[in-house]
Amino acid sequence: MAKKLKKINTKYIFVVGGVMSGVGKGITAASIGRILVGRGFKVGAIKIDPYINVDAGTMNPTEHGEVFVTEDGDETDQDIGNYERFLNKNIYKENYMTTGR
């Protein structure tokens, strides 16, 4: 007899908006995630950056901003740190994608 699988109703929210850094896209995404967690939803975060560099640590901080290092040692965008603090969970390198990797 086959087991019946529970249907998972996954929803996605995309926060996009130009290439200009520092306008609040990351903090907006983290805030929406925090609200959803407060309402009982399971939330994950993925950051996709168009950098040719492999990670944010190889970029000039004046062009990009601060670098956040994840628990597994990946040098990421500072938004990943906001996601971790707002969602109260570790975000790993699999959740940070750049053009260079």
GROMACS .gro file of N, CA and C in nm:
model
  303
    1MET      N    1   0.083  -0.117   0.000
    1MET     CA    2   0.000   0.000   0.000
    1MET      C    3   0.089   0.125   0.000
    2ALA      N    4   0.065   0.213  -0.092
    2ALA     CA    5   0.146   0.335  -0.106
    2ALA      C    6   0.106   0.438  -0.001
    3LYS      N    7   0.207   0.509   0.048
    3LYS     CA    8   0.179   0.618   0.142
    3LYS      C    9   0.123   0.736   0.067
    4LYS      N   10   0.032   0.804   0.132
    4LYS     CA   11  -0.021   0.926   0.073
    4LYS      C   12   0.068   1.043   0.113
    5LEU      N   13   0.117   1.116   0.017
    5LEU     CA   14   0.203   1.231   0.045
    5LEU      C   15   0.118   1.354   0.075
    6LYS      N   16   0.165   1.430   0.172
    6LYS     CA   17   0.096   1.554   0.206
    6LYS      C   18   0.128   1.659   0.100
    7LYS      N   19   0.027   1.726   0.053
    7LYS     CA   20   0.046   1.831  -0.048
    7LYS      C   21   0.104   1.955   0.021
    8ILE      N   22   0.213   2.004  -0.035
    8ILE     CA   23   0.275   2.126   0.017
    8ILE      C   24   0.240   2.240  -0.077
    9ASN      N   25   0.184   2.342  -0.022
    9ASN     CA   26   0.140   2.456  -0.101
    9ASN      C   27   0.246   2.566  -0.093
   10THR      N   28   0.351   2.556  -0.173
   10THR     CA   29   0.462   2.651  -0.170
   10THR      C   30   0.426   2.778  -0.244
   11LYS      N   31   0.462   2.891  -0.185
   11LYS     CA   32   0.443   3.022  -0.247
   11LYS      C   33   0.579   3.091  -0.254
   12TYR      N   34   0.597   3.174  -0.354
   12TYR     CA   35   0.722   3.248  -0.372
   12TYR      C   36   0.693   3.397  -0.376
   13ILE      N   37   0.780   3.475  -0.313
   13ILE     CA   38   0.773   3.621  -0.320
   13ILE      C   39   0.907   3.669  -0.374
   14PHE      N   40   0.905   3.743  -0.482
   14PHE     CA   41   1.027   3.798  -0.541
   14PHE      C   42   1.031   3.948  -0.512
   15VAL      N   43   1.144   3.995  -0.458
   15VAL     CA   44   1.165   4.138  -0.437
   15VAL      C   45   1.274   4.179  -0.535
   16VAL      N   46   1.237   4.261  -0.632
   16VAL     CA   47   1.331   4.304  -0.736
   16VAL      C   48   1.324   4.455  -0.749
   17GLY      N   49   1.424   4.511  -0.816
   17GLY     CA   50   1.419   4.655  -0.838
   17GLY      C   51   1.553   4.715  -0.873
   18GLY      N   52   1.588   4.709  -0.997
   18GLY     CA   53   1.706   4.780  -1.045
   18GLY      C   54   1.837   4.727  -0.991
   19VAL      N   55   1.943   4.795  -1.029
   19VAL     CA   56   2.077   4.754  -0.990
   19VAL      C   57   2.137   4.842  -0.881
   20MET      N   58   2.065   4.946  -0.842
   20MET     CA   59   2.120   5.038  -0.743
   20MET      C   60   2.121   4.974  -0.605
   21SER      N   61   2.236   4.980  -0.540
   21SER     CA   62   2.252   4.922  -0.407
   21SER      C   63   2.203   5.021  -0.301
   22GLY      N   64   2.153   4.968  -0.192
   22GLY     CA   65   2.118   5.052  -0.078
   22GLY      C   66   1.981   5.115  -0.083
   23VAL      N   67   1.891   5.066  -0.167
   23VAL     CA   68   1.757   5.125  -0.173
   23VAL      C   69   1.657   5.051  -0.084
   24GLY      N   70   1.697   4.939  -0.025
   24GLY     CA   71   1.611   4.872   0.071
   24GLY      C   72   1.545   4.743   0.025
   25LYS      N   73   1.591   4.687  -0.087
   25LYS     CA   74   1.530   4.562  -0.135
   25LYS      C   75   1.552   4.448  -0.035
   26GLY      N   76   1.671   4.437   0.017
   26GLY     CA   77   1.703   4.329   0.111
   26GLY      C   78   1.630   4.341   0.243
   27ILE      N   79   1.625   4.462   0.297
   27ILE     CA   80   1.557   4.482   0.425
   27ILE      C   81   1.406   4.465   0.408
   28THR      N   82   1.355   4.500   0.290
   28THR     CA   83   1.213   4.478   0.261
   28THR      C   84   1.182   4.329   0.257
   29ALA      N   85   1.267   4.252   0.190
   29ALA     CA   86   1.247   4.106   0.183
   29ALA      C   87   1.256   4.044   0.322
   30ALA      N   88   1.354   4.088   0.402
   30ALA     CA   89   1.369   4.035   0.538
   30ALA      C   90   1.248   4.070   0.625
   31SER      N   91   1.196   4.191   0.608
   31SER     CA   92   1.079   4.234   0.685
   31SER      C   93   0.955   4.154   0.649
   32ILE      N   94   0.934   4.132   0.520
   32ILE     CA   95   0.820   4.050   0.475
   32ILE      C   96   0.833   3.909   0.532
   33GLY      N   97   0.954   3.855   0.528
   33GLY     CA   98   0.978   3.723   0.584
   33GLY      C   99   0.947   3.717   0.732
   34ARG      N  100   0.987   3.820   0.805
   34ARG     CA  101   0.961   3.825   0.950
   34ARG      C  102   0.811   3.828   0.979
   35ILE      N  103   0.738   3.905   0.902
   35ILE     CA  104   0.592   3.911   0.919
   35ILE      C  105   0.530   3.773   0.894
   36LEU      N  106   0.575   3.705   0.790
   36LEU     CA  107   0.521   3.572   0.758
   36LEU      C  108   0.556   3.470   0.866
   37VAL      N  109   0.678   3.477   0.920
   37VAL     CA  110   0.717   3.388   1.031
   37VAL      C  111   0.625   3.413   1.150
   38GLY      N  112   0.598   3.539   1.178
   38GLY     CA  113   0.509   3.575   1.288
   38GLY      C  114   0.367   3.522   1.269
   39ARG      N  115   0.328   3.500   1.145
   39ARG     CA  116   0.195   3.445   1.114
   39ARG      C  117   0.196   3.293   1.105
   40GLY      N  118   0.314   3.231   1.135
   40GLY     CA  119   0.320   3.086   1.140
   40GLY      C  120   0.368   3.016   1.014
   41PHE      N  121   0.414   3.091   0.916
   41PHE     CA  122   0.463   3.030   0.792
   41PHE      C  123   0.610   2.991   0.806
   42LYS      N  124   0.651   2.887   0.731
   42LYS     CA  125   0.793   2.853   0.719
   42LYS      C  126   0.849   2.941   0.609
   43VAL      N  127   0.961   3.006   0.636
   43VAL     CA  128   1.018   3.102   0.541
   43VAL      C  129   1.165   3.070   0.517
   44GLY      N  130   1.206   3.077   0.392
   44GLY     CA  131   1.345   3.066   0.354
   44GLY      C  132   1.381   3.187   0.270
   45ALA      N  133   1.509   3.217   0.259
   45ALA     CA  134   1.552   3.333   0.181
   45ALA      C  135   1.664   3.292   0.086
   46ILE      N  136   1.657   3.342  -0.035
   46ILE     CA  137   1.762   3.322  -0.135
   46ILE      C  138   1.797   3.458  -0.193
   47LYS      N  139   1.925   3.487  -0.201
   47LYS     CA  140   1.973   3.613  -0.259
   47LYS      C  141   2.046   3.580  -0.389
   48ILE      N  142   2.006   3.648  -0.496
   48ILE     CA  143   2.071   3.629  -0.626
   48ILE      C  144   2.131   3.763  -0.668
   49ASP      N  145   2.263   3.766  -0.684
   49ASP     CA  146   2.334   3.887  -0.724
   49ASP      C  147   2.398   3.866  -0.861
   50PRO      N  148   2.397   3.969  -0.945
   50PRO     CA  149   2.455   3.955  -1.079
   50PRO      C  150   2.606   3.976  -1.084
   51TYR      N  151   2.676   3.957  -0.972
   51TYR     CA  152   2.820   3.981  -0.969
   51TYR      C  153   2.894   3.873  -1.046
   52ILE      N  154   2.991   3.917  -1.126
   52ILE     CA  155   3.078   3.823  -1.195
   52ILE      C  156   3.173   3.759  -1.094
   53ASN      N  157   3.204   3.833  -0.986
   53ASN     CA  158   3.290   3.780  -0.881
   53ASN      C  159   3.224   3.658  -0.818
   54VAL      N  160   3.305   3.569  -0.766
   54VAL     CA  161   3.252   3.449  -0.703
   54VAL      C  162   3.180   3.483  -0.573
   55ASP      N  163   3.233   3.576  -0.496
   55ASP     CA  164   3.167   3.615  -0.372
   55ASP      C  165   3.185   3.764  -0.344
   56ALA      N  166   3.109   3.814  -0.249
   56ALA     CA  167   3.112   3.957  -0.217
   56ALA      C  168   3.244   4.000  -0.153
   57GLY      N  169   3.319   3.906  -0.098
   57GLY     CA  170   3.445   3.938  -0.033
   57GLY      C  171   3.553   3.986  -0.127
   58THR      N  172   3.541   3.957  -0.257
   58THR     CA  173   3.642   3.999  -0.353
   58THR      C  174   3.610   4.134  -0.417
   59MET      N  175   3.501   4.196  -0.374
   59MET     CA  176   3.462   4.326  -0.430
   59MET      C  177   3.506   4.440  -0.339
   60ASN      N  178   3.515   4.557  -0.396
   60ASN     CA  179   3.548   4.677  -0.321
   60ASN      C  180   3.428   4.714  -0.233
   61PRO      N  181   3.448   4.727  -0.100
   61PRO     CA  182   3.335   4.758  -0.011
   61PRO      C  183   3.267   4.892  -0.041
   62THR      N  184   3.340   4.988  -0.100
   62THR     CA  185   3.276   5.116  -0.132
   62THR      C  186   3.178   5.102  -0.247
   63GLU      N  187   3.198   5.003  -0.332
   63GLU     CA  188   3.106   4.978  -0.443
   63GLU      C  189   2.990   4.888  -0.402
   64HIS      N  190   3.012   4.806  -0.300
   64HIS     CA  191   2.915   4.702  -0.269
   64HIS      C  192   2.854   4.714  -0.130
   65GLY      N  193   2.931   4.753  -0.032
   65GLY     CA  194   2.884   4.754   0.107
   65GLY      C  195   2.957   4.648   0.187
   66GLU      N  196   2.911   4.631   0.310
   66GLU     CA  197   2.976   4.536   0.400
   66GLU      C  198   2.956   4.392   0.354
   67VAL      N  199   3.048   4.308   0.398
   67VAL     CA  200   3.041   4.165   0.367
   67VAL      C  201   2.995   4.092   0.492
   68PHE      N  202   2.903   3.997   0.476
   68PHE     CA  203   2.857   3.914   0.586
   68PHE      C  204   2.910   3.773   0.563
   69VAL      N  205   2.972   3.714   0.666
   69VAL     CA  206   3.026   3.579   0.655
   69VAL      C  207   2.929   3.482   0.722
   70THR      N  208   2.884   3.383   0.646
   70THR     CA  209   2.788   3.286   0.698
   70THR      C  210   2.858   3.184   0.788
   71GLU      N  211   2.779   3.106   0.858
   71GLU     CA  212   2.832   3.005   0.949
   71GLU      C  213   2.921   2.904   0.876
   72ASP      N  214   2.890   2.875   0.750
   72ASP     CA  215   2.972   2.780   0.674
   72ASP      C  216   3.088   2.848   0.602
   73GLY      N  217   3.115   2.976   0.633
   73GLY     CA  218   3.234   3.045   0.585
   73GLY      C  219   3.222   3.119   0.454
   74ASP      N  220   3.103   3.129   0.398
   74ASP     CA  221   3.086   3.198   0.270
   74ASP      C  222   3.081   3.349   0.292
   75GLU      N  223   3.148   3.424   0.207
   75GLU     CA  224   3.145   3.571   0.213
   75GLU      C  225   3.031   3.618   0.124
   76THR      N  226   2.929   3.678   0.186
   76THR     CA  227   2.807   3.712   0.115
   76THR      C  228   2.773   3.860   0.129
   77ASP      N  229   2.668   3.897   0.064
   77ASP     CA  230   2.611   4.030   0.073
   77ASP      C  231   2.557   4.054   0.214
   78GLN      N  232   2.555   4.179   0.258
   78GLN     CA  233   2.505   4.210   0.392
   78GLN      C  234   2.358   4.175   0.410
   79ASP      N  235   2.283   4.162   0.301
   79ASP     CA  236   2.142   4.123   0.312
   79ASP      C  237   2.126   3.985   0.375
   80ILE      N  238   2.221   3.895   0.352
   80ILE     CA  239   2.213   3.762   0.412
   80ILE      C  240   2.214   3.774   0.565
   81GLY      N  241   2.293   3.865   0.617
   81GLY     CA  242   2.294   3.890   0.762
   81GLY      C  243   2.159   3.940   0.811
   82ASN      N  244   2.096   4.027   0.732
   82ASN     CA  245   1.962   4.073   0.769
   82ASN      C  246   1.862   3.958   0.768
   83TYR      N  247   1.871   3.871   0.668
   83TYR     CA  248   1.781   3.756   0.663
   83TYR      C  249   1.798   3.669   0.787
   84GLU      N  250   1.924   3.645   0.826
   84GLU     CA  251   1.950   3.562   0.945
   84GLU      C  252   1.891   3.625   1.070
   85ARG      N  253   1.912   3.753   1.088
   85ARG     CA  254   1.862   3.820   1.209
   85ARG      C  255   1.709   3.828   1.211
   86PHE      N  256   1.649   3.862   1.099
   86PHE     CA  257   1.504   3.878   1.094
   86PHE      C  258   1.431   3.744   1.103
   87LEU      N  259   1.486   3.640   1.039
   87LEU     CA  260   1.420   3.510   1.037
   87LEU      C  261   1.464   3.419   1.151
   88ASN      N  262   1.568   3.462   1.224
   88ASN     CA  263   1.621   3.386   1.337
   88ASN      C  264   1.662   3.244   1.296
   89LYS      N  265   1.733   3.235   1.183
   89LYS     CA  266   1.782   3.107   1.136
   89LYS      C  267   1.909   3.129   1.055
   90ASN      N  268   1.995   3.028   1.050
   90ASN     CA  269   2.117   3.038   0.971
   90ASN      C  270   2.084   3.027   0.823
   91ILE      N  271   2.149   3.111   0.746
   91ILE     CA  272   2.139   3.107   0.600
   91ILE      C  273   2.276   3.060   0.550
   92TYR      N  274   2.278   2.963   0.461
   92TYR     CA  275   2.403   2.903   0.415
   92TYR      C  276   2.436   2.943   0.272
   93LYS      N  277   2.557   2.904   0.227
   93LYS     CA  278   2.605   2.946   0.095
   93LYS      C  279   2.515   2.900  -0.018
   94GLU      N  280   2.438   2.795   0.001
   94GLU     CA  281   2.346   2.749  -0.102
   94GLU      C  282   2.235   2.851  -0.128
   95ASN      N  283   2.216   2.943  -0.034
   95ASN     CA  284   2.111   3.044  -0.046
   95ASN      C  285   2.163   3.176  -0.104
   96TYR      N  286   2.289   3.178  -0.148
   96TYR     CA  287   2.348   3.299  -0.205
   96TYR      C  288   2.408   3.264  -0.341
   97MET      N  289   2.351   3.319  -0.447
   97MET     CA  290   2.397   3.287  -0.582
   97MET      C  291   2.450   3.412  -0.652
   98THR      N  292   2.561   3.396  -0.723
   98THR     CA  293   2.613   3.504  -0.806
   98THR      C  294   2.635   3.449  -0.947
   99THR      N  295   2.656   3.540  -1.041
   99THR     CA  296   2.682   3.498  -1.179
   99THR      C  297   2.812   3.417  -1.186
  100GLY      N  298   2.906   3.448  -1.097
  100GLY     CA  299   3.037   3.383  -1.099
  100GLY      C  300   3.040   3.242  -1.044
  101ARG      N  301   2.928   3.193  -0.987
  101ARG     CA  302   2.931   3.054  -0.939
  101ARG      C  303   2.811   2.976  -0.984
   0.00000   0.00000   0.00000
